[in-house]
CSV table of N, CA and C in Angstrom, one decimal:
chain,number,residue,atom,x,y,z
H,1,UNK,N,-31.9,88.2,-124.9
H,1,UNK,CA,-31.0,87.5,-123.9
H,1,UNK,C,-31.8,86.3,-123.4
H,2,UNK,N,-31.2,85.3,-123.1
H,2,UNK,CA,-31.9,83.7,-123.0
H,2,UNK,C,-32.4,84.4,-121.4
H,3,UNK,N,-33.2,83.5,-120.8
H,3,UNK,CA,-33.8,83.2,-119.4
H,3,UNK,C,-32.5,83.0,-119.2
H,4,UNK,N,-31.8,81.8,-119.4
H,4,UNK,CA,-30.5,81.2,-118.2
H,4,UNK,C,-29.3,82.5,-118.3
H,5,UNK,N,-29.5,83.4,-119.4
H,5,UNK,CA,-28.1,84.3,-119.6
H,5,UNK,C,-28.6,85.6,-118.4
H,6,UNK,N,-29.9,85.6,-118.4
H,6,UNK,CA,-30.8,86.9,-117.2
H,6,UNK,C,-30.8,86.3,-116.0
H,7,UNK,N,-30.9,85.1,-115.7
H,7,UNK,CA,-31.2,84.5,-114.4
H,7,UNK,C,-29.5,84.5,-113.7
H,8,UNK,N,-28.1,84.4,-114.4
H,8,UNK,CA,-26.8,84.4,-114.5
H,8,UNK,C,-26.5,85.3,-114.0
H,9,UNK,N,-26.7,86.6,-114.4
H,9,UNK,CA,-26.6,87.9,-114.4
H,9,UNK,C,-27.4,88.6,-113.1
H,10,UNK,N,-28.6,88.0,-112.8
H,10,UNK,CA,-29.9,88.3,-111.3
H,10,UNK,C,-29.0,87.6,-110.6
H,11,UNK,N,-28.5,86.3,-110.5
H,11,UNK,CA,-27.6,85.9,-109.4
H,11,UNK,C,-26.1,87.0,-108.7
H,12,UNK,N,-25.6,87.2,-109.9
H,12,UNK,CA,-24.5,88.1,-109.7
H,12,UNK,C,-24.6,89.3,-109.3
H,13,UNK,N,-25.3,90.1,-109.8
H,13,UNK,CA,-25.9,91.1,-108.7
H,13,UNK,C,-26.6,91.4,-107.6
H,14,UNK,N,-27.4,89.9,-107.4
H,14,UNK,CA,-28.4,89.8,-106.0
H,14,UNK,C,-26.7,90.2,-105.0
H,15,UNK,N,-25.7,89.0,-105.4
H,15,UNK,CA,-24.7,89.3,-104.2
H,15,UNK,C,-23.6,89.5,-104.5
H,16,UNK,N,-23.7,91.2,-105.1
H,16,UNK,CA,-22.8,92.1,-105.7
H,16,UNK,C,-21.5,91.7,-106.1
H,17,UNK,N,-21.6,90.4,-106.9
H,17,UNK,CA,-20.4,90.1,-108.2
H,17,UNK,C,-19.9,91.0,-109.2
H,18,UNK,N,-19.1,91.5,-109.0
H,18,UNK,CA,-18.9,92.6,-110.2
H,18,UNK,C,-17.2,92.1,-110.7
H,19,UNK,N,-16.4,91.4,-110.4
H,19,UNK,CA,-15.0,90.7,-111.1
H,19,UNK,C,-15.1,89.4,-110.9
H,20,UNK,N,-14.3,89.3,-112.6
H,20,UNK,CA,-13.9,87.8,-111.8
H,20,UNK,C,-12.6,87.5,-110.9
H,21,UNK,N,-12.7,86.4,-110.3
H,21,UNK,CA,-13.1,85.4,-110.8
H,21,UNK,C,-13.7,84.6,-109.7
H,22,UNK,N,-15.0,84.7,-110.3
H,22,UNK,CA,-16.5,84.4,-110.0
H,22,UNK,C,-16.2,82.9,-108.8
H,23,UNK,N,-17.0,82.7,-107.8
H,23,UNK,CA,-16.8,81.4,-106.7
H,23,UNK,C,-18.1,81.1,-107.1
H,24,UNK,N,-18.0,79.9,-107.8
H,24,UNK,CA,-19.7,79.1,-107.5
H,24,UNK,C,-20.0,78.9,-106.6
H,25,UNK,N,-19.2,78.4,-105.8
H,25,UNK,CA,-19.4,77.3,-104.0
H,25,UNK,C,-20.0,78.4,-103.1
H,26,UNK,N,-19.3,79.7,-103.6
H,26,UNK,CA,-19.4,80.6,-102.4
H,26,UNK,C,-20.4,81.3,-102.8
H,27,UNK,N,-21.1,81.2,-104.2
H,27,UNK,CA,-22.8,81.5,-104.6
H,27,UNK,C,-23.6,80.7,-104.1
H,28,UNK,N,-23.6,79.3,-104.2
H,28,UNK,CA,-24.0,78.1,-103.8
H,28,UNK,C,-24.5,78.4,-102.1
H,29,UNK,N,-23.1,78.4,-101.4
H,29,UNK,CA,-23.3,78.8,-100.0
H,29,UNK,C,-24.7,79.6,-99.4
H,30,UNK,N,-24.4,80.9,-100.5
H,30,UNK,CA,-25.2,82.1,-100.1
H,30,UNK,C,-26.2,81.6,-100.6
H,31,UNK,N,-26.8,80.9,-101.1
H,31,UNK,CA,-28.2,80.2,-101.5
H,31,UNK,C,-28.9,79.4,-100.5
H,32,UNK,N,-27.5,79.1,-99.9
H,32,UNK,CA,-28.2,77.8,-98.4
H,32,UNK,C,-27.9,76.0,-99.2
H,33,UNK,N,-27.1,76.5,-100.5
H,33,UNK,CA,-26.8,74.8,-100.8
H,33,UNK,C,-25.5,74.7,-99.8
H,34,UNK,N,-25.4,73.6,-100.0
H,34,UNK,CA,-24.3,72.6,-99.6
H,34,UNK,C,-23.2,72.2,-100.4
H,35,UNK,N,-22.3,72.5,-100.8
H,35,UNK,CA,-21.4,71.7,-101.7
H,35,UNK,C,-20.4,70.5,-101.4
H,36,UNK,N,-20.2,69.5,-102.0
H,36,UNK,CA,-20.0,68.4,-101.4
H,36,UNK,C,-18.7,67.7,-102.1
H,37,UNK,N,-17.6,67.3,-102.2
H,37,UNK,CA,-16.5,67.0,-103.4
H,37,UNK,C,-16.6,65.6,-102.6
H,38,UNK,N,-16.8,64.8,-104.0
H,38,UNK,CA,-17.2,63.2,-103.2
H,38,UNK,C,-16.6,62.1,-104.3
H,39,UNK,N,-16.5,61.0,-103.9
H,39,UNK,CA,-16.2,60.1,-105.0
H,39,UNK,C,-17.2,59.7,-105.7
H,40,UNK,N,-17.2,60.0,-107.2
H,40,UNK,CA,-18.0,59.5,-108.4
H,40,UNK,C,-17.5,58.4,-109.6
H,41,UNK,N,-18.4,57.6,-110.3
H,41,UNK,CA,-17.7,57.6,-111.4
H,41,UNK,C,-17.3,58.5,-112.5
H,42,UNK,N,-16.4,57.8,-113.4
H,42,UNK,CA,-15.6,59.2,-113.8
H,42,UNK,C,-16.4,59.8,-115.1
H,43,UNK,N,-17.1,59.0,-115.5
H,43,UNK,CA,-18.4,60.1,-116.4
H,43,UNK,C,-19.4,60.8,-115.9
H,44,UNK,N,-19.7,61.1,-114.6
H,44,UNK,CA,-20.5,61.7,-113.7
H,44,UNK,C,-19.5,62.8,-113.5
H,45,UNK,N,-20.1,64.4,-113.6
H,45,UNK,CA,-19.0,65.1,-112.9
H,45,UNK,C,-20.0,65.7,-111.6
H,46,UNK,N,-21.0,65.2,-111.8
H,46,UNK,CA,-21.6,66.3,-110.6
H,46,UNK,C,-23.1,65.6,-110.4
H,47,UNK,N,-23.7,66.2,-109.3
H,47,UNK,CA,-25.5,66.1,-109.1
H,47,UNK,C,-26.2,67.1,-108.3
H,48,UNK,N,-27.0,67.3,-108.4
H,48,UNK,CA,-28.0,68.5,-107.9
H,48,UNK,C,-29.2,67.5,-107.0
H,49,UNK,N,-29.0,67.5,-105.8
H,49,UNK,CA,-29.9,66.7,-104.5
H,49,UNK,C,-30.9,68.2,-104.0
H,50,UNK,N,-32.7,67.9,-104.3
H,50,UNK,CA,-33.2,69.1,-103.3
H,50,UNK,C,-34.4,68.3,-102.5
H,51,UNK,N,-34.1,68.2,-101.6
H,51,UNK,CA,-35.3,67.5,-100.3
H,51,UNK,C,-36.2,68.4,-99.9
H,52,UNK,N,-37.0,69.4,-100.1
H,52,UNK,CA,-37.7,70.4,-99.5
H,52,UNK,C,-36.9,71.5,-99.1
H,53,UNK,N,-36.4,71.5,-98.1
H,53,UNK,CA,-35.8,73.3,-98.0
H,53,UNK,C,-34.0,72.9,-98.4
H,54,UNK,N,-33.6,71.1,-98.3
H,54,UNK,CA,-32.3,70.6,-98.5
H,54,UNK,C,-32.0,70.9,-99.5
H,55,UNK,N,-30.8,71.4,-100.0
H,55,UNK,CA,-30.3,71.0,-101.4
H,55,UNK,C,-28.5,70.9,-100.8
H,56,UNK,N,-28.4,70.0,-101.8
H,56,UNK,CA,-26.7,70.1,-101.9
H,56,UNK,C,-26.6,69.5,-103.1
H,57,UNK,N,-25.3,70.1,-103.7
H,57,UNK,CA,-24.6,69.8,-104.7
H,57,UNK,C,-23.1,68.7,-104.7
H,58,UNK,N,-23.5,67.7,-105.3
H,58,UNK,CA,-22.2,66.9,-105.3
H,58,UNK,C,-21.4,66.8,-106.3
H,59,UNK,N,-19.6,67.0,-106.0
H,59,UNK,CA,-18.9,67.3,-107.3
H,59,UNK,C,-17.9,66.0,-107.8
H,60,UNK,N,-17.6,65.7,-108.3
H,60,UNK,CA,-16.6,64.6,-108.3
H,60,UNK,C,-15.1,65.0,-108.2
H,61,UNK,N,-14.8,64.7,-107.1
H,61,UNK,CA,-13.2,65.0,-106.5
H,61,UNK,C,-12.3,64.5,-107.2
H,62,UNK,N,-12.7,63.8,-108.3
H,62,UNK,CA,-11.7,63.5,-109.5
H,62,UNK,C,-11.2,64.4,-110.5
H,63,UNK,N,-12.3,65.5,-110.5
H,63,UNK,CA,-12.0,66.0,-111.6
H,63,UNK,C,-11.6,67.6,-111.5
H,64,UNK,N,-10.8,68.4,-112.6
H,64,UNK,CA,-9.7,68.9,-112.5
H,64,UNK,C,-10.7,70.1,-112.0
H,65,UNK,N,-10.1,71.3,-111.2
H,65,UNK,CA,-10.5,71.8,-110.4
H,65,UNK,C,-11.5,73.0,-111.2
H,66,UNK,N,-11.3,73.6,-112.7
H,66,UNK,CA,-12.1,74.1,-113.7
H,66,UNK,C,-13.5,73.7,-113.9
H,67,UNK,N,-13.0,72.0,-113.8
H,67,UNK,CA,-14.4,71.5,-114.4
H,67,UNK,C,-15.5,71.3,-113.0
H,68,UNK,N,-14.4,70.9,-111.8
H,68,UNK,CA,-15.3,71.4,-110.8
H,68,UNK,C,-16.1,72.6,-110.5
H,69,UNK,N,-15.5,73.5,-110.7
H,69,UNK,CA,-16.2,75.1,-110.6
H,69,UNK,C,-17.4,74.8,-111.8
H,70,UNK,N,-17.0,74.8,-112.9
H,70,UNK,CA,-18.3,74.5,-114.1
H,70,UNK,C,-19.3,73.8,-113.6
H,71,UNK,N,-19.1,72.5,-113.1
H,71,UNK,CA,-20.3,71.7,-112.3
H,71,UNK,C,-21.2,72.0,-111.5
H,72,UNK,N,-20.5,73.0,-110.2
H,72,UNK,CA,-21.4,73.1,-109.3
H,72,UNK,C,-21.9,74.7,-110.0
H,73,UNK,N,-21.6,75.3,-111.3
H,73,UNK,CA,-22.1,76.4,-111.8
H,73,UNK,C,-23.3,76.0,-112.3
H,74,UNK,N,-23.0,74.9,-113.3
H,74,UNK,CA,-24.4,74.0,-114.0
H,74,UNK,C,-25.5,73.8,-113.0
H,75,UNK,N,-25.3,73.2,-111.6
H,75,UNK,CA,-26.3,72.5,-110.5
H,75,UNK,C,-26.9,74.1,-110.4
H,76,UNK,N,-26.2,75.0,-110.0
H,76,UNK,CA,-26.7,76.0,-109.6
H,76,UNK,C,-27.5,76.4,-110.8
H,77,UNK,N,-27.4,76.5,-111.6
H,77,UNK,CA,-28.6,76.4,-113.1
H,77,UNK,C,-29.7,75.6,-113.0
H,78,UNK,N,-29.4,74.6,-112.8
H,78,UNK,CA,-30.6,73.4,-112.6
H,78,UNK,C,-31.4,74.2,-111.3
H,79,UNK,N,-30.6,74.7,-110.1
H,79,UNK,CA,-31.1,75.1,-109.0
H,79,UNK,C,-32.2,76.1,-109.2
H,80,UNK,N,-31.7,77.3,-110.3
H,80,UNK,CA,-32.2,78.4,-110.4
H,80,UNK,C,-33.4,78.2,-111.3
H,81,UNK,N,-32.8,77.5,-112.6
H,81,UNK,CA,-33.9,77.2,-113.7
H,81,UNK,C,-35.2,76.3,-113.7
H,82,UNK,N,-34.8,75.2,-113.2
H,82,UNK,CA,-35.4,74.1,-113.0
H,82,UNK,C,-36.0,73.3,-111.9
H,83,UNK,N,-37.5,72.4,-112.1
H,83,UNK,CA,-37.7,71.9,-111.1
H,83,UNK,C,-36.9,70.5,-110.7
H,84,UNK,N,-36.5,70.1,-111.6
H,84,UNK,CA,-35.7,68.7,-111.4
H,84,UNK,C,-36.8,67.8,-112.0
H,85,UNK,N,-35.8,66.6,-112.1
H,85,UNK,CA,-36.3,65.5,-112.1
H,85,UNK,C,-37.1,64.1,-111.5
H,86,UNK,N,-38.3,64.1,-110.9
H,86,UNK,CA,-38.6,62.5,-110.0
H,86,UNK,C,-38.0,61.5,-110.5
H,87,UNK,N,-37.3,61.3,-108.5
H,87,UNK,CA,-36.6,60.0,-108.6
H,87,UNK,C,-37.7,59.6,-107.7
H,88,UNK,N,-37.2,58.1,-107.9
H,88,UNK,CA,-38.0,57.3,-107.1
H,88,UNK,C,-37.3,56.5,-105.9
H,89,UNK,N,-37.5,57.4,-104.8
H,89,UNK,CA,-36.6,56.9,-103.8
H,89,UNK,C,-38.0,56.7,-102.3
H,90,UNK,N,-37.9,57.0,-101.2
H,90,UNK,CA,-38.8,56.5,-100.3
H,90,UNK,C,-38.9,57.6,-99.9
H,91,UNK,N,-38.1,59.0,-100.0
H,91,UNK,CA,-38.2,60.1,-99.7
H,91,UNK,C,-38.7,61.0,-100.9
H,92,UNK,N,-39.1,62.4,-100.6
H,92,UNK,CA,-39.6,63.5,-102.2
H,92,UNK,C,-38.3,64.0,-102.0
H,93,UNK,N,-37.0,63.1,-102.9
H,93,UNK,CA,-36.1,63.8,-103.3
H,93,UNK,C,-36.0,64.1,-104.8
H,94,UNK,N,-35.2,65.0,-105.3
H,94,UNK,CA,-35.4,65.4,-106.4
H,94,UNK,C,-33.3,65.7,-106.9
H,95,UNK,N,-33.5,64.7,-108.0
H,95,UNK,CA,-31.7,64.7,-108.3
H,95,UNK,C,-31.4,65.2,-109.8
H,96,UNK,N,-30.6,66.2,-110.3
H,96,UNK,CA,-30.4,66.6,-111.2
H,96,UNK,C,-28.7,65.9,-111.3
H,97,UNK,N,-28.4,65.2,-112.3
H,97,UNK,CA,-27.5,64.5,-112.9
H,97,UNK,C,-26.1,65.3,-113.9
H,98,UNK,N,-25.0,65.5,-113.8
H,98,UNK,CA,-24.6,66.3,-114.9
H,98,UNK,C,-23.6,64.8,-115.0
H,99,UNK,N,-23.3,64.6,-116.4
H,99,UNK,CA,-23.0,63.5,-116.4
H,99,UNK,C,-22.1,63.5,-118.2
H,100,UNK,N,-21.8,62.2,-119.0
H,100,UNK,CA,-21.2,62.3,-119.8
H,100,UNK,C,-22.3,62.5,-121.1
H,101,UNK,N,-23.8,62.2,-120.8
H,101,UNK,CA,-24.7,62.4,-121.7
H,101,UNK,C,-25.3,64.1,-122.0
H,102,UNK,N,-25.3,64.3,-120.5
H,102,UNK,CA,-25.5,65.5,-119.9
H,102,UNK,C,-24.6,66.6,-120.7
H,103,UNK,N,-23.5,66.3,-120.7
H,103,UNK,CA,-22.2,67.2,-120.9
H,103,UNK,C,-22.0,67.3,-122.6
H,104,UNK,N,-23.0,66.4,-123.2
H,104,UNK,CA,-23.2,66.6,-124.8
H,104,UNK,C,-24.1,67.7,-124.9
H,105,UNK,N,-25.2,68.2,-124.1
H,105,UNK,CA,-25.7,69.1,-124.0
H,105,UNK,C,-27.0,68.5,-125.7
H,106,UNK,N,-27.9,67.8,-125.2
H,106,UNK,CA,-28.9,67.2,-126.4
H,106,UNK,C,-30.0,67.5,-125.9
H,107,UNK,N,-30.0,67.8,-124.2
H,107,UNK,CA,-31.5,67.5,-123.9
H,107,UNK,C,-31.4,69.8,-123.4
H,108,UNK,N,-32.8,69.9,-123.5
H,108,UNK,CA,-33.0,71.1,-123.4
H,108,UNK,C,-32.6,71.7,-122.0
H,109,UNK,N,-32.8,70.8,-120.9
H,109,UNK,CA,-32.5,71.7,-119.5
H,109,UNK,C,-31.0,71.6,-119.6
H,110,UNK,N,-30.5,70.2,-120.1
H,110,UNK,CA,-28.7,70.2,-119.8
H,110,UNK,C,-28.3,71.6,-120.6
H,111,UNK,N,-28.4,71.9,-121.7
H,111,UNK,CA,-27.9,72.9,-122.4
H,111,UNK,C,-28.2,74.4,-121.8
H,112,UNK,N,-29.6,74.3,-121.3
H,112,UNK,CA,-30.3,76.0,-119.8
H,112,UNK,C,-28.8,75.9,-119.3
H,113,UNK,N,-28.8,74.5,-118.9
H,113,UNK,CA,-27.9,74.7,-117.3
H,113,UNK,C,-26.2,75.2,-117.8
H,114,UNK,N,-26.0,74.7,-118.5
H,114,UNK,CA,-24.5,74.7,-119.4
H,114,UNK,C,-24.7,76.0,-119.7
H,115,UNK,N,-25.7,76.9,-120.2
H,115,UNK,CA,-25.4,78.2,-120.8
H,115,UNK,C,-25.2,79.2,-119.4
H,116,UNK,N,-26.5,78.8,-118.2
H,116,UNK,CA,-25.9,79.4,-117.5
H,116,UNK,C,-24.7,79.4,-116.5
H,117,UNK,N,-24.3,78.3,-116.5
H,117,UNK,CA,-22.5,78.2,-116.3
H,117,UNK,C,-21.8,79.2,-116.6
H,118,UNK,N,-22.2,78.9,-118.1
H,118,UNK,CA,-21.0,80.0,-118.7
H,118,UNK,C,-21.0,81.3,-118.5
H,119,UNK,N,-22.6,81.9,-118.3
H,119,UNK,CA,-22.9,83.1,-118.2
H,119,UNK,C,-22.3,83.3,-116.8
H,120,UNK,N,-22.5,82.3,-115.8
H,120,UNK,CA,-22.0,82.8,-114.4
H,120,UNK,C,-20.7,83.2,-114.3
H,121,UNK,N,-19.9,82.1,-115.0
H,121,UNK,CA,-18.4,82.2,-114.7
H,121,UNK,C,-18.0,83.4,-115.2
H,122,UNK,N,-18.5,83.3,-117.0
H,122,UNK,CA,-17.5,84.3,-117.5
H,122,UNK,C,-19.0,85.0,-117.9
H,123,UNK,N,-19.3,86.1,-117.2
H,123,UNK,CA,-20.6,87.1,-117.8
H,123,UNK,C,-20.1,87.7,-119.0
H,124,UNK,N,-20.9,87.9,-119.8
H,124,UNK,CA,-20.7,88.9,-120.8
H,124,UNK,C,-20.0,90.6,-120.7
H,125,UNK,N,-20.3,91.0,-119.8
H,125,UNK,CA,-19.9,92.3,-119.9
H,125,UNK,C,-18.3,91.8,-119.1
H,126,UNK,N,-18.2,91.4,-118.0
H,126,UNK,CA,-17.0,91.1,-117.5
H,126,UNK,C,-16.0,90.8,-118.7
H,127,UNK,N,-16.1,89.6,-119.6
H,127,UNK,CA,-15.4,89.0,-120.6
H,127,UNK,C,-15.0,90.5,-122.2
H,128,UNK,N,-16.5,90.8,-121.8
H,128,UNK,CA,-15.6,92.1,-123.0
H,128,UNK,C,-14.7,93.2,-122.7
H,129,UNK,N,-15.1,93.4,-121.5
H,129,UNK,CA,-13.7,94.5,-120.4
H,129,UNK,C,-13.0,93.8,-120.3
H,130,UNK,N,-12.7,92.9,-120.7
H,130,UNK,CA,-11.5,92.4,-120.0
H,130,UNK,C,-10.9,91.7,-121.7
H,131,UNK,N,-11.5,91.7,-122.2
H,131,UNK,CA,-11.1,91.7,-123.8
H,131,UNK,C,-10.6,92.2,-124.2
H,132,UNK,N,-10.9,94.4,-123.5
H,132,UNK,CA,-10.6,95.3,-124.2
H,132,UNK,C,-9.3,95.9,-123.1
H,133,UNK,N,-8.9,94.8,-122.3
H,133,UNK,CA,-7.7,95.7,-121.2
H,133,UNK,C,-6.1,94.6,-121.3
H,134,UNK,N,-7.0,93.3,-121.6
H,134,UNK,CA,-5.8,92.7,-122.2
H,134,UNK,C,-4.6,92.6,-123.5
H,135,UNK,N,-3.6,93.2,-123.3
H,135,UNK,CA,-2.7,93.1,-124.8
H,135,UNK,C,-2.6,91.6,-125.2
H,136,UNK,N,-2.9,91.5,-126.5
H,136,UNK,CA,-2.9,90.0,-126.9
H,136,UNK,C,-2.2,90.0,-128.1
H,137,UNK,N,-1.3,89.3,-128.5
H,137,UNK,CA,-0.9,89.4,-130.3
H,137,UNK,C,-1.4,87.7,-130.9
H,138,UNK,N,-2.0,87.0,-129.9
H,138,UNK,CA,-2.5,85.8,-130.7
H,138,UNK,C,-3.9,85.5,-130.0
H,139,UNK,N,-4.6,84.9,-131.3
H,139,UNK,CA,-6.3,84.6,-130.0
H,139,UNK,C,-6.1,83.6,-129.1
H,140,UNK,N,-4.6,82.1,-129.3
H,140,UNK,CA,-4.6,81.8,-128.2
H,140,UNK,C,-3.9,82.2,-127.2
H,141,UNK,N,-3.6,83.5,-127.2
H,141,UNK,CA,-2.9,83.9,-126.1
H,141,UNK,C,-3.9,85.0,-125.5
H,142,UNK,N,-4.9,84.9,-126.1
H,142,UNK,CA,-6.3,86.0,-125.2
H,142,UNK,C,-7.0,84.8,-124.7
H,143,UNK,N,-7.1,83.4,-125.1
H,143,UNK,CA,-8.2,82.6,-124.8
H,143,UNK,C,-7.5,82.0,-123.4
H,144,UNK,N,-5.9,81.7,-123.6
H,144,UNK,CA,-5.4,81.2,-122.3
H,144,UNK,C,-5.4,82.7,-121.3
H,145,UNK,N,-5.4,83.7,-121.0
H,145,UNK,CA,-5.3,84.8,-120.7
H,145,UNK,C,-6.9,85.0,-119.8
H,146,UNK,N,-7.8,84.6,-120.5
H,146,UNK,CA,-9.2,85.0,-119.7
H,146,UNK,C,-9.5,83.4,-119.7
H,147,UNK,N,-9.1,82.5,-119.9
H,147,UNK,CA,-9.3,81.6,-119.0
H,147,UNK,C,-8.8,81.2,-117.6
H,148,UNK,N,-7.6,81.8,-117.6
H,148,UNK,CA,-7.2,82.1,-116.5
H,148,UNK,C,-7.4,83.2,-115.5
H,149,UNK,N,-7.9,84.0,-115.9
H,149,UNK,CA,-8.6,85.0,-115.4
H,149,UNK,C,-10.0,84.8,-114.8
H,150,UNK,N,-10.6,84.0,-115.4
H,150,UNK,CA,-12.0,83.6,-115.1
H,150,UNK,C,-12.6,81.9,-114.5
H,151,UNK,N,-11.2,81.6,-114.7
H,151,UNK,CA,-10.5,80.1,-113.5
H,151,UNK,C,-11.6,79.1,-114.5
H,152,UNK,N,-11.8,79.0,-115.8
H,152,UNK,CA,-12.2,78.0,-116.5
H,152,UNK,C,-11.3,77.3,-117.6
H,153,UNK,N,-11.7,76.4,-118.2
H,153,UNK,CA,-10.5,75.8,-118.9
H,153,UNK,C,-10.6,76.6,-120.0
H,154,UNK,N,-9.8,76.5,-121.0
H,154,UNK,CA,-9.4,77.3,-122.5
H,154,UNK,C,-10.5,76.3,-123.4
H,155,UNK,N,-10.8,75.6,-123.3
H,155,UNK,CA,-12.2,75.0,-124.0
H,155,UNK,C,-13.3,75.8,-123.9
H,156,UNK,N,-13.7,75.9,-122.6
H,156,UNK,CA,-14.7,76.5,-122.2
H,156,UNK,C,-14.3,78.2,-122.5
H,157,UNK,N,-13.5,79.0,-122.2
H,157,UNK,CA,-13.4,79.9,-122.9
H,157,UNK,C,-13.9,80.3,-124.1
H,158,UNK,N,-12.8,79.0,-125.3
H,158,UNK,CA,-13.3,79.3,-126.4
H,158,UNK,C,-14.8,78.8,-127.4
H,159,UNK,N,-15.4,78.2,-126.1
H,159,UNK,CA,-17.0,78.5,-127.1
H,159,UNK,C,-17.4,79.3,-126.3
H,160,UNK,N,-17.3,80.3,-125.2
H,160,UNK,CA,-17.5,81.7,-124.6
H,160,UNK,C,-17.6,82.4,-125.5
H,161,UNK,N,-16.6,82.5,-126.1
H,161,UNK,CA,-16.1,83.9,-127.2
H,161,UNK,C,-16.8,83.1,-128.5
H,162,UNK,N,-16.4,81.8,-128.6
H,162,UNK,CA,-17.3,81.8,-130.0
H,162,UNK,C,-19.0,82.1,-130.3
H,163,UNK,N,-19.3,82.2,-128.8
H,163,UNK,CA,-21.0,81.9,-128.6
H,163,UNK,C,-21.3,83.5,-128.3
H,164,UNK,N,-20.4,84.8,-127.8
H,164,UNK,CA,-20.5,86.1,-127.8
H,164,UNK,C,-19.9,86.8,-128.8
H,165,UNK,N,-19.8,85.9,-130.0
H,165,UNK,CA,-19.6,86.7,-131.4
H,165,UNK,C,-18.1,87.6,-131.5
H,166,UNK,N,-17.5,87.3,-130.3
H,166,UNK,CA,-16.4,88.0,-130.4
H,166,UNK,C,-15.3,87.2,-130.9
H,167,UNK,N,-15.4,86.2,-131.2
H,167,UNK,CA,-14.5,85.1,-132.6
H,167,UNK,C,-15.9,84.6,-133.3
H,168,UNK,N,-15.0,84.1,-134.9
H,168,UNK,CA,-15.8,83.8,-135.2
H,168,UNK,C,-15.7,82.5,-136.3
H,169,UNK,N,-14.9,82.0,-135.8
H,169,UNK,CA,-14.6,80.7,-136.1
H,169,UNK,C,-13.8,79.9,-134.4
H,170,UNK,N,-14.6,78.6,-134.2
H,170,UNK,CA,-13.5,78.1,-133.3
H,170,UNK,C,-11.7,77.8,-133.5
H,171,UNK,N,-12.3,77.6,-135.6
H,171,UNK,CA,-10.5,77.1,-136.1
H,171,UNK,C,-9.7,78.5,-136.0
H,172,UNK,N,-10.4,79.7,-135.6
H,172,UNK,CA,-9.5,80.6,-135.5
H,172,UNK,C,-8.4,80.0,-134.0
H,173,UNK,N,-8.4,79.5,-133.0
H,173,UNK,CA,-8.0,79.4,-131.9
H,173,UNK,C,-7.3,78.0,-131.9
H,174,UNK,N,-6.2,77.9,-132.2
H,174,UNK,CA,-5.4,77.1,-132.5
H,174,UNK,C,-4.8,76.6,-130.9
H,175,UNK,N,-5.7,75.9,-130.0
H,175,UNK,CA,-5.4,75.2,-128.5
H,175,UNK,C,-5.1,73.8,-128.5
């Protein structure tokens, strides 16, 4: 199991997560971040701000309320995983970016941070119990079914299930 898929999973049990559907903000909270829904541009979905004991997470109020949850999931990745990046500002602040380069997932921490998103929102064991309780007669009618259940979009579902071996083609999922 990855670092970001164990560190996903230490978060959810530090403050006894056991269903979904999982609150980033209200993990966030219990961390001592800040969450912030602010105007961005519209390739920016989010940022990770930590001043010394400060941190807060900024989301862009633009965007659809899924992808917000995924955002402040990713920061909280960056939070958990990573030391951040130096900026150069007049203060030791430290800014983690999720953005439209970001969201290709090319550089090594964006992709930490993206896996553990996924792992937060939709954990692994959560997503197969709930695989095995849902009646489904089509895959896209299990992918819209625990996306909605786990308040992420049906994209993000289906590289969930493509990436937990439990599909095994994405062209199986006709969305």
């Amino acid at each position: 199991m990855a670092k970001a898929d164990v560190e996903a999973v230490r978060l959810l049990e530090r403050f006894g997560v056991t269903e979904p559907k999982i609150d980033p903000a209200d993990l966030a909270q219990k961390l001592g971040v800040i969450v912030v829904q602010q105007k961005m541009t519209a390739d920016v979905s989010g940022m990770l701000l930590r001043r010394g004991e400060e941190k807060v997470i900024g989301v862009n109020d633009a965007h659809a309320p899924v992808r917000q949850r995924f955002t402040v999931a990713h920061e909280l990745g960056h939070l958990v995983l990573h030391r951040g990046r130096p900026l150069i500002l007049d203060t030791g602040t430290r800014v983690n970016f999720r953005d439209s380069v970001s969201s290709m997932a090319t550089d090594r921490e964006e992709m930490e941070a993206n896996r553990f998103a996924a792992a937060l929102l939709a954990p692994e064991t959560m997503v197969r119990r709930a695989v095995r309780e849902i009646q489904f007669t089509t895959a896209e009618g299990l992918v819209k079914e625990l996306a909605q259940r786990f308040g992420v979009s049906a994209t993000a579902m289906n590289y969930r299930l493509l990436n937990l071996g439990i599909i095994s083609d994405p062209g199986d999922l006709a969305i």
